[in-house]
N, CA, C and O atoms as a Tinker XYZ file with bonds, in Angstrom:
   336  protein
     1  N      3.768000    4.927000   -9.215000    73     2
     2  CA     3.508000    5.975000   -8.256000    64     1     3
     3  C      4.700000    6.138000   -7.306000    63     2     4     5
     4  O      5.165000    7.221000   -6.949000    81     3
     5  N      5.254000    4.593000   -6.844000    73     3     6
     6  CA     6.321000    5.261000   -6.012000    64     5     7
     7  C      7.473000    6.087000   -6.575000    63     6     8     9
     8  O      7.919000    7.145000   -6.131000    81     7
     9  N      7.880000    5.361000   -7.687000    73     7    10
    10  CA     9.430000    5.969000   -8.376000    64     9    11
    11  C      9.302000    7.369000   -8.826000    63    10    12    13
    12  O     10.321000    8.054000   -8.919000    81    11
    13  N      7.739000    8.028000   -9.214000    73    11    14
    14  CA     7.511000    9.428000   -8.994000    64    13    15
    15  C      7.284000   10.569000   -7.986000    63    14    16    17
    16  O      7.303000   11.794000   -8.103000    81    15
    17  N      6.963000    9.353000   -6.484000    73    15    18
    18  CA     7.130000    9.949000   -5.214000    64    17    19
    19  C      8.457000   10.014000   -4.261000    63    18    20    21
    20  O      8.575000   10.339000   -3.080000    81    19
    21  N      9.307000    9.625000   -5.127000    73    19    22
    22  CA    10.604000    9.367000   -5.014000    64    21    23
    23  C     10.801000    8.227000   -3.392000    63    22    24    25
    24  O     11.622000    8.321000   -2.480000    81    23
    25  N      9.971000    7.496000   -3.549000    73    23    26
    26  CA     9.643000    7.158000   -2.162000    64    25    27
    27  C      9.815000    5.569000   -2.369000    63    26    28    29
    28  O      9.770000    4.900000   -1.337000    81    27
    29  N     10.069000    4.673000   -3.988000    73    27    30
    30  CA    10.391000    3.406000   -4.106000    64    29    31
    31  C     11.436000    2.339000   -3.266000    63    30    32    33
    32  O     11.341000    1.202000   -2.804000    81    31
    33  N     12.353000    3.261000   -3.339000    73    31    34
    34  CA    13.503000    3.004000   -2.457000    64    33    35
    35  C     13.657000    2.746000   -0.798000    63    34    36    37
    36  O     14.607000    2.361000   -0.118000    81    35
    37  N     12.122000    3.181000   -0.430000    73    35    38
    38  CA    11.509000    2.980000    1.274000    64    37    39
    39  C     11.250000    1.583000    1.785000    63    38    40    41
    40  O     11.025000    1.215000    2.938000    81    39
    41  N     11.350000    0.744000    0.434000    73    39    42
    42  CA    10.143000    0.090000    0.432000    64    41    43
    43  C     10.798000   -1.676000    0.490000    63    42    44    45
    44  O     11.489000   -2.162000   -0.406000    81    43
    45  N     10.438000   -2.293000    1.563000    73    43    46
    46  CA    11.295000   -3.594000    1.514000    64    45    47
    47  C     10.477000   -4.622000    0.706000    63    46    48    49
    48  O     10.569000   -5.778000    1.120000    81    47
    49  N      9.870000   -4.461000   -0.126000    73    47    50
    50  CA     8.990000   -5.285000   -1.086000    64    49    51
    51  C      7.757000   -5.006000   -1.802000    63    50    52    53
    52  O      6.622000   -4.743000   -1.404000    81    51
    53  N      8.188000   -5.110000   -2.786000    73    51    54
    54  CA     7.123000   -4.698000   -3.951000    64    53    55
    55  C      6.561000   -5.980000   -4.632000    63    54    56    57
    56  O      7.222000   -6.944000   -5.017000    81    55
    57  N      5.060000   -5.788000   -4.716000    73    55    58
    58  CA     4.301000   -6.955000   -5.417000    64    57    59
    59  C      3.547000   -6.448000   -6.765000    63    58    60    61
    60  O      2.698000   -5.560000   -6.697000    81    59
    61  N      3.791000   -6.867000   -7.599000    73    59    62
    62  CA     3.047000   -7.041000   -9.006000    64    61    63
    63  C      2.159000   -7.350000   -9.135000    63    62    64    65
    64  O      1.673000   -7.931000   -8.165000    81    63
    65  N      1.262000   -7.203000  -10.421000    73    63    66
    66  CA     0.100000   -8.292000  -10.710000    64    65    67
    67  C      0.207000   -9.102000  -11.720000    63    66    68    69
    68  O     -0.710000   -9.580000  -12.388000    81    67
    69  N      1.945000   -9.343000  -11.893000    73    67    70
    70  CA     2.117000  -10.448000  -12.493000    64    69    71
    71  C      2.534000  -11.676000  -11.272000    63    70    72    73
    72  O      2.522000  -12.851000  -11.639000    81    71
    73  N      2.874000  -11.362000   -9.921000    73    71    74
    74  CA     2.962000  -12.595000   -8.631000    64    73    75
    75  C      1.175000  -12.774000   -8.194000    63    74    76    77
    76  O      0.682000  -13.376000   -7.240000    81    75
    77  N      0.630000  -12.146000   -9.090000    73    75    78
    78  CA    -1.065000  -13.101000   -8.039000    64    77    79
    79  C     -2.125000  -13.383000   -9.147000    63    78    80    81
    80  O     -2.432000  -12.853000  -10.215000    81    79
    81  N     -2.494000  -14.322000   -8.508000    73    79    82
    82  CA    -3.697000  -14.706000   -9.405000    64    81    83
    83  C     -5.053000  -13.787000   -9.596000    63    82    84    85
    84  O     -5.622000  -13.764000  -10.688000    81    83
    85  N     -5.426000  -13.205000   -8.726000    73    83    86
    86  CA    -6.356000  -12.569000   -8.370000    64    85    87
    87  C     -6.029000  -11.002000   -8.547000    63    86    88    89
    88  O     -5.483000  -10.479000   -7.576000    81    87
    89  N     -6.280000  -10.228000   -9.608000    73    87    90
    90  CA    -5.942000   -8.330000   -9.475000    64    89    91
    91  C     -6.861000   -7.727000   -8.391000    63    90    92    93
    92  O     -7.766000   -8.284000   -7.770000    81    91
    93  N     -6.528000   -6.776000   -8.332000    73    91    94
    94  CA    -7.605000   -5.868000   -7.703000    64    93    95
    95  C     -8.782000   -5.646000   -8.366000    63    94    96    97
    96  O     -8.830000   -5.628000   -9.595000    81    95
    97  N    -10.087000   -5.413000   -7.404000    73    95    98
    98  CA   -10.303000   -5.266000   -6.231000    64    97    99
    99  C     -9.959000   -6.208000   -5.329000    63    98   100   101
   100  O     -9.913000   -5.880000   -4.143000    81    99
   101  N     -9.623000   -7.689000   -5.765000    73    99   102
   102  CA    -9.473000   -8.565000   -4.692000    64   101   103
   103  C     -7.733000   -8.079000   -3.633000    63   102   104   105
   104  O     -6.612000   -7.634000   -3.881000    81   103
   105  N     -8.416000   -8.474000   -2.616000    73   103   106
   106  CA    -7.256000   -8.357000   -1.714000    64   105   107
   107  C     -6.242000   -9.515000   -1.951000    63   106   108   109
   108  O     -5.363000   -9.703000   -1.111000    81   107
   109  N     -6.300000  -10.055000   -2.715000    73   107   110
   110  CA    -4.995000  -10.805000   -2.988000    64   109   111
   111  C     -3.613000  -10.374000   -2.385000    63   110   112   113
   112  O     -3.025000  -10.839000   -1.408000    81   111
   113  N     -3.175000   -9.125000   -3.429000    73   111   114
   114  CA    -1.795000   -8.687000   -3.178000    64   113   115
   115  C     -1.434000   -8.100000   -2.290000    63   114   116   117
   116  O     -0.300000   -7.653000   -2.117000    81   115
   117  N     -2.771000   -7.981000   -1.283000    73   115   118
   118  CA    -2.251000   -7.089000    0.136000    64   117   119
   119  C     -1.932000   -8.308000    1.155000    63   118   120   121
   120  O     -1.214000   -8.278000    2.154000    81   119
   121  N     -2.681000   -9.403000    0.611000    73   119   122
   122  CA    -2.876000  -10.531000    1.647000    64   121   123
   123  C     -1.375000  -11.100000    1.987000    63   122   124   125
   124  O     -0.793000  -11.366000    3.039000    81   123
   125  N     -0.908000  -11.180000    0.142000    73   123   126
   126  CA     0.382000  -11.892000   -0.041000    64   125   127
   127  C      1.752000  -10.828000    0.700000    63   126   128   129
   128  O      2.654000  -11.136000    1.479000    81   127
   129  N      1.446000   -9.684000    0.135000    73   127   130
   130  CA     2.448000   -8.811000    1.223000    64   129   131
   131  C      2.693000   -9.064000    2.619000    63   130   132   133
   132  O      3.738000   -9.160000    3.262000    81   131
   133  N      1.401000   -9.153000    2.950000    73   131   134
   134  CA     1.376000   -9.653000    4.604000    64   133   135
   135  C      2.213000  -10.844000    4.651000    63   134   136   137
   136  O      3.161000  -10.990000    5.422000    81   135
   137  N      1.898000  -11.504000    3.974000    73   135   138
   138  CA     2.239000  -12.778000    4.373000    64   137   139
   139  C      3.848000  -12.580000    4.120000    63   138   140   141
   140  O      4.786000  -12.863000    4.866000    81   139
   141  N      3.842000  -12.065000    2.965000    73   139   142
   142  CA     5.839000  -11.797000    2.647000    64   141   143
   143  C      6.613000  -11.588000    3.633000    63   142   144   145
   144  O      7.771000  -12.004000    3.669000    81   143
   145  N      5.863000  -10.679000    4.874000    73   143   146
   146  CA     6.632000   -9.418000    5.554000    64   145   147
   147  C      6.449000   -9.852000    7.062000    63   146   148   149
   148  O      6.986000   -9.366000    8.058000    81   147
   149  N      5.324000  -11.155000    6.943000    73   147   150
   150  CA     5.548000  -11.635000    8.564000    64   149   151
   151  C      4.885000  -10.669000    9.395000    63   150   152   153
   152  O      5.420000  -10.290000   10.436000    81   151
   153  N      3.330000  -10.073000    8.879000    73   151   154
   154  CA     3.072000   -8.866000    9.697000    64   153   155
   155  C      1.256000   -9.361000    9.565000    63   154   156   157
   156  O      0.904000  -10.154000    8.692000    81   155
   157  N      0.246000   -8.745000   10.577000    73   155   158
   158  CA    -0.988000   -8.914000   10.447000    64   157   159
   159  C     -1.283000   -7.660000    9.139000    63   158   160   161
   160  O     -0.418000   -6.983000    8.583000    81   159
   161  N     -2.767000   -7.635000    8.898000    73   159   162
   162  CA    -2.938000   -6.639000    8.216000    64   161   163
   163  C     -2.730000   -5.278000    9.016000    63   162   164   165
   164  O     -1.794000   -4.491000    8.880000    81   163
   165  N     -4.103000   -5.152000   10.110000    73   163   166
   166  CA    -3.668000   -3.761000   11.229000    64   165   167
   167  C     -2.668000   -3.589000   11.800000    63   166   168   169
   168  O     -2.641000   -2.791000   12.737000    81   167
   169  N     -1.179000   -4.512000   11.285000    73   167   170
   170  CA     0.245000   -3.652000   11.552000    64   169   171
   171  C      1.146000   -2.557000   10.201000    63   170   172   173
   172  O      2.197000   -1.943000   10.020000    81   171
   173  N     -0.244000   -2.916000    9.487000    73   171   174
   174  CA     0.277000   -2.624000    7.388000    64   173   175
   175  C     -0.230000   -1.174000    7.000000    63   174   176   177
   176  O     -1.434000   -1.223000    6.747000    81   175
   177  N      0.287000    0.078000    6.872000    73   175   178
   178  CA    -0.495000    1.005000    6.316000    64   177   179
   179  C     -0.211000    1.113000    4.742000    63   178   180   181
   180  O      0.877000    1.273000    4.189000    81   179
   181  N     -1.570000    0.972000    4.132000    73   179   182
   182  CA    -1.613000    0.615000    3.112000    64   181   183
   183  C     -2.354000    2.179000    2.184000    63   182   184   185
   184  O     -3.498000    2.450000    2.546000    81   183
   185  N     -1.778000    3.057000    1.152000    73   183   186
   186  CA    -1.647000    4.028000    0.586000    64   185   187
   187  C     -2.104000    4.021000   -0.700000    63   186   188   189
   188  O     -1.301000    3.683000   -1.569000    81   187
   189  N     -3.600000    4.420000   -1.125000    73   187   190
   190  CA    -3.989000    4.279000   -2.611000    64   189   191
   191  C     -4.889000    4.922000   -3.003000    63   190   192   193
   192  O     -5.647000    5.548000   -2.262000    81   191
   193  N     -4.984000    4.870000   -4.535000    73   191   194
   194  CA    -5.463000    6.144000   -5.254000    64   193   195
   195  C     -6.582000    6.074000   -6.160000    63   194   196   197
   196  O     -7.302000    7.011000   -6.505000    81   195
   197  N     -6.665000    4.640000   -6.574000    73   195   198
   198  CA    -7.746000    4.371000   -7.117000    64   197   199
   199  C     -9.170000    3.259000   -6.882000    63   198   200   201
   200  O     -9.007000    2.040000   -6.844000    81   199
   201  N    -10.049000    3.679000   -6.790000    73   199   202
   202  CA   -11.096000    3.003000   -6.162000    64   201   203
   203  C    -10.967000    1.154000   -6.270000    63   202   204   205
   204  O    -11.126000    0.562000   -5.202000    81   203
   205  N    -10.729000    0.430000   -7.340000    73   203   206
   206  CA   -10.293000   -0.585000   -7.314000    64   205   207
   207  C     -9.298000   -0.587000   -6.076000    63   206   208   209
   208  O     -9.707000   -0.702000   -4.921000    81   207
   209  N     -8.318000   -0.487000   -6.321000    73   207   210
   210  CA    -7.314000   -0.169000   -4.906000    64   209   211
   211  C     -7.756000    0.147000   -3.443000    63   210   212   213
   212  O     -7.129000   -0.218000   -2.448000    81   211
   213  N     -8.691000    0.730000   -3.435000    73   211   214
   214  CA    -9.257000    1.480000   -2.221000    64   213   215
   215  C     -9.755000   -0.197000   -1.728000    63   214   216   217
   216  O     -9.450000   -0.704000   -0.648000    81   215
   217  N    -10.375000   -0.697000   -2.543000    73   215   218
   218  CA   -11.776000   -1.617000   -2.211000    64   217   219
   219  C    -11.039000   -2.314000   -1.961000    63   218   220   221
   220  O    -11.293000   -2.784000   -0.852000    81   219
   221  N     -9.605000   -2.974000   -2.652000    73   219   222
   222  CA    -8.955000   -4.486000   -2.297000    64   221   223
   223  C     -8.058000   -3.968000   -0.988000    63   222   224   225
   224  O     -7.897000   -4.911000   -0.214000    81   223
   225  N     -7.544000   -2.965000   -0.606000    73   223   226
   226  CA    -6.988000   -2.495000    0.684000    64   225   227
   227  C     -7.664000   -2.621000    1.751000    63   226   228   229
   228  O     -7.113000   -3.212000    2.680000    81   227
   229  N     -8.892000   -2.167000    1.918000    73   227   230
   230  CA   -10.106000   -2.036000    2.950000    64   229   231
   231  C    -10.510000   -3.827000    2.774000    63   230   232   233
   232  O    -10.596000   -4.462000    3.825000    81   231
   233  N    -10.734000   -4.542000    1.491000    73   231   234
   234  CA   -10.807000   -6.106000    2.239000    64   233   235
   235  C     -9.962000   -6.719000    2.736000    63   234   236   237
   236  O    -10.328000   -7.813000    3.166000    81   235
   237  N     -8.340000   -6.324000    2.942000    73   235   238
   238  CA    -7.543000   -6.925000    3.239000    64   237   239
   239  C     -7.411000   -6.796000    4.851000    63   238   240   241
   240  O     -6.934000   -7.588000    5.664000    81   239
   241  N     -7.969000   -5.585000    5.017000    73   239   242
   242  CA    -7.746000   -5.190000    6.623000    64   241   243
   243  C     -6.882000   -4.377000    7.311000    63   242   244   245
   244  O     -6.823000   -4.032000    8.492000    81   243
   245  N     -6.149000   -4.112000    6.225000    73   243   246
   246  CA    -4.931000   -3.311000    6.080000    64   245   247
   247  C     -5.437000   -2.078000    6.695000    63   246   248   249
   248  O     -6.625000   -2.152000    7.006000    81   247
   249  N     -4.835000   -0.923000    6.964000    73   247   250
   250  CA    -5.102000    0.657000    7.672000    64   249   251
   251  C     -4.612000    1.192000    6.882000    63   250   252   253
   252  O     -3.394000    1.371000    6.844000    81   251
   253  N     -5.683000    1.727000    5.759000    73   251   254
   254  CA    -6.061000    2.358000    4.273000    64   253   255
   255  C     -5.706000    3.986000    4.370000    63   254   256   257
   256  O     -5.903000    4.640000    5.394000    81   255
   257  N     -5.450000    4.237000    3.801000    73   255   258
   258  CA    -5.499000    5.944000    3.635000    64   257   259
   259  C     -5.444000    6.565000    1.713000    63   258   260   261
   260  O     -4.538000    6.742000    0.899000    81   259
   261  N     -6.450000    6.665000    1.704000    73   259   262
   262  CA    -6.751000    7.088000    0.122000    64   261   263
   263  C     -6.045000    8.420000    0.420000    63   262   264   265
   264  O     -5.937000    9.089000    1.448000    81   263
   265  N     -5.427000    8.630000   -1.334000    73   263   266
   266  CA    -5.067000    9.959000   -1.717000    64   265   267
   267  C     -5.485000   10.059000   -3.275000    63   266   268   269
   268  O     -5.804000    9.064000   -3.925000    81   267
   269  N     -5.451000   11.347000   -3.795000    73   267   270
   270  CA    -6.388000   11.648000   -4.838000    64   269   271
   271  C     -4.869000   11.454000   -6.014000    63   270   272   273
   272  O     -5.257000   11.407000   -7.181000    81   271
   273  N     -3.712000   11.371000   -5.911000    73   271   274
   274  CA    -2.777000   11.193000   -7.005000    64   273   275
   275  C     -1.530000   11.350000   -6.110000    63   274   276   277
   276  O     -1.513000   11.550000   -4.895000    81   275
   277  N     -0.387000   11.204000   -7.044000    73   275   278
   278  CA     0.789000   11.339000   -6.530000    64   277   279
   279  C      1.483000   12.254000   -6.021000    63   278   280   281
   280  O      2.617000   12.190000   -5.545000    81   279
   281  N      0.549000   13.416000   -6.159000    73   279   282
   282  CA     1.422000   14.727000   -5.322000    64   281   283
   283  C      0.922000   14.471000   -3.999000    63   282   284   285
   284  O      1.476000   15.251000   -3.224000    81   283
   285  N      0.089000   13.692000   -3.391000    73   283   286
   286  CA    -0.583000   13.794000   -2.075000    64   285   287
   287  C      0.666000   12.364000   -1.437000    63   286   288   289
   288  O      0.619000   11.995000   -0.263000    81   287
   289  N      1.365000   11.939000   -2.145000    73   287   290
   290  CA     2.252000   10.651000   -1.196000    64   289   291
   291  C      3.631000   10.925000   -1.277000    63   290   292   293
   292  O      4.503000   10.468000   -2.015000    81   291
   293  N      3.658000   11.833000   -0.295000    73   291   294
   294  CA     5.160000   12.208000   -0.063000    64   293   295
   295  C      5.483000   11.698000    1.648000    63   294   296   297
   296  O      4.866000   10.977000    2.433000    81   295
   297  N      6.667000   12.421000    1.725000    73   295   298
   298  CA     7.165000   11.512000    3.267000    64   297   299
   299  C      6.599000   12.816000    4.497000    63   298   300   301
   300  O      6.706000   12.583000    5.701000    81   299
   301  N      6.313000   13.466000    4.248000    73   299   302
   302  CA     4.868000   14.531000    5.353000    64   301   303
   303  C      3.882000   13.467000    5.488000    63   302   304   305
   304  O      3.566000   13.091000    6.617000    81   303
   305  N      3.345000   12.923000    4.408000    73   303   306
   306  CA     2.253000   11.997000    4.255000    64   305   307
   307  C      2.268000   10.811000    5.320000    63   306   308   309
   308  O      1.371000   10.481000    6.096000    81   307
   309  N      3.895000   10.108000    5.091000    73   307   310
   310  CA     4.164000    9.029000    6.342000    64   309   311
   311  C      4.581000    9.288000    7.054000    63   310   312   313
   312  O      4.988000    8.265000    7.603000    81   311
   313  N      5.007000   10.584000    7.894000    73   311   314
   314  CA     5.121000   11.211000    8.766000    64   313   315
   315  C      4.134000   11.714000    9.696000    63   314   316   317
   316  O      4.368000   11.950000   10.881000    81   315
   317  N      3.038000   11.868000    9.123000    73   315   318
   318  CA     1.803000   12.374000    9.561000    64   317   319
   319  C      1.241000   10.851000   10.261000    63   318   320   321
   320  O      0.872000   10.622000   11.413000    81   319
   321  N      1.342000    9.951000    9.082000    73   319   322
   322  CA     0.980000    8.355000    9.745000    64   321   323
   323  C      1.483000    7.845000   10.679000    63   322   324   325
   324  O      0.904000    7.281000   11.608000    81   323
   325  N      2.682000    8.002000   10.516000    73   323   326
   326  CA     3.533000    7.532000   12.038000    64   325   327
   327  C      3.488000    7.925000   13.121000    63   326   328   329
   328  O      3.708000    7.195000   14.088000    81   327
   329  N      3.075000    9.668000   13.246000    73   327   330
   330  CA     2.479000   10.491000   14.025000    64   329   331
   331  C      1.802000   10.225000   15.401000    63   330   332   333
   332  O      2.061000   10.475000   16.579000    81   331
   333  N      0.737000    9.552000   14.649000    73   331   334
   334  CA    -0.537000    9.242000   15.357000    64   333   335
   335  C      0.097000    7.854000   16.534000    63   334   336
   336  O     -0.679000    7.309000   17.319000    81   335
């Protein structure tokens, strides 16, 4: 999704679900991000599209914002987030 939102390159760390034991829905890989990046969850806005995703974002604690596919995550999108 990112390298088609041309938006990969934003990004100071990317996690797989080949680094966790646990896939989604579990909040695993949001947990471990946190932890990567030295940040709580409610400092993390976290951007996703599919209900698995939705569910492990929202247990992580993270500040979720569902979108319906990749034309909806452009930089208006984190612009609008930063906004607020």
């Amino acid at each position: 999704m990112l390298k088609s939102a041309q938006l990969f390159d934003f990004f100071d760390i990317i996690i797989g679900n080949d680094e966790i034991k646990n896939p989604k829905p579990n909040p695993e890989i949001y947990k471990t991000a946190f932890e990567r990046l030295g940040l709580r969850p409610e400092e993390c806005i976290i951007v996703e599209d599919a209900p698995p995703g939705i569910a492990s974002a929202k247990a992580s604690g993270g500040v979720v914002y569902e979108v319906r596919n990749t034309d909806d995550v452009t930089m208006s999108l984190f612009e609008k987030i930063l906004s607020k």
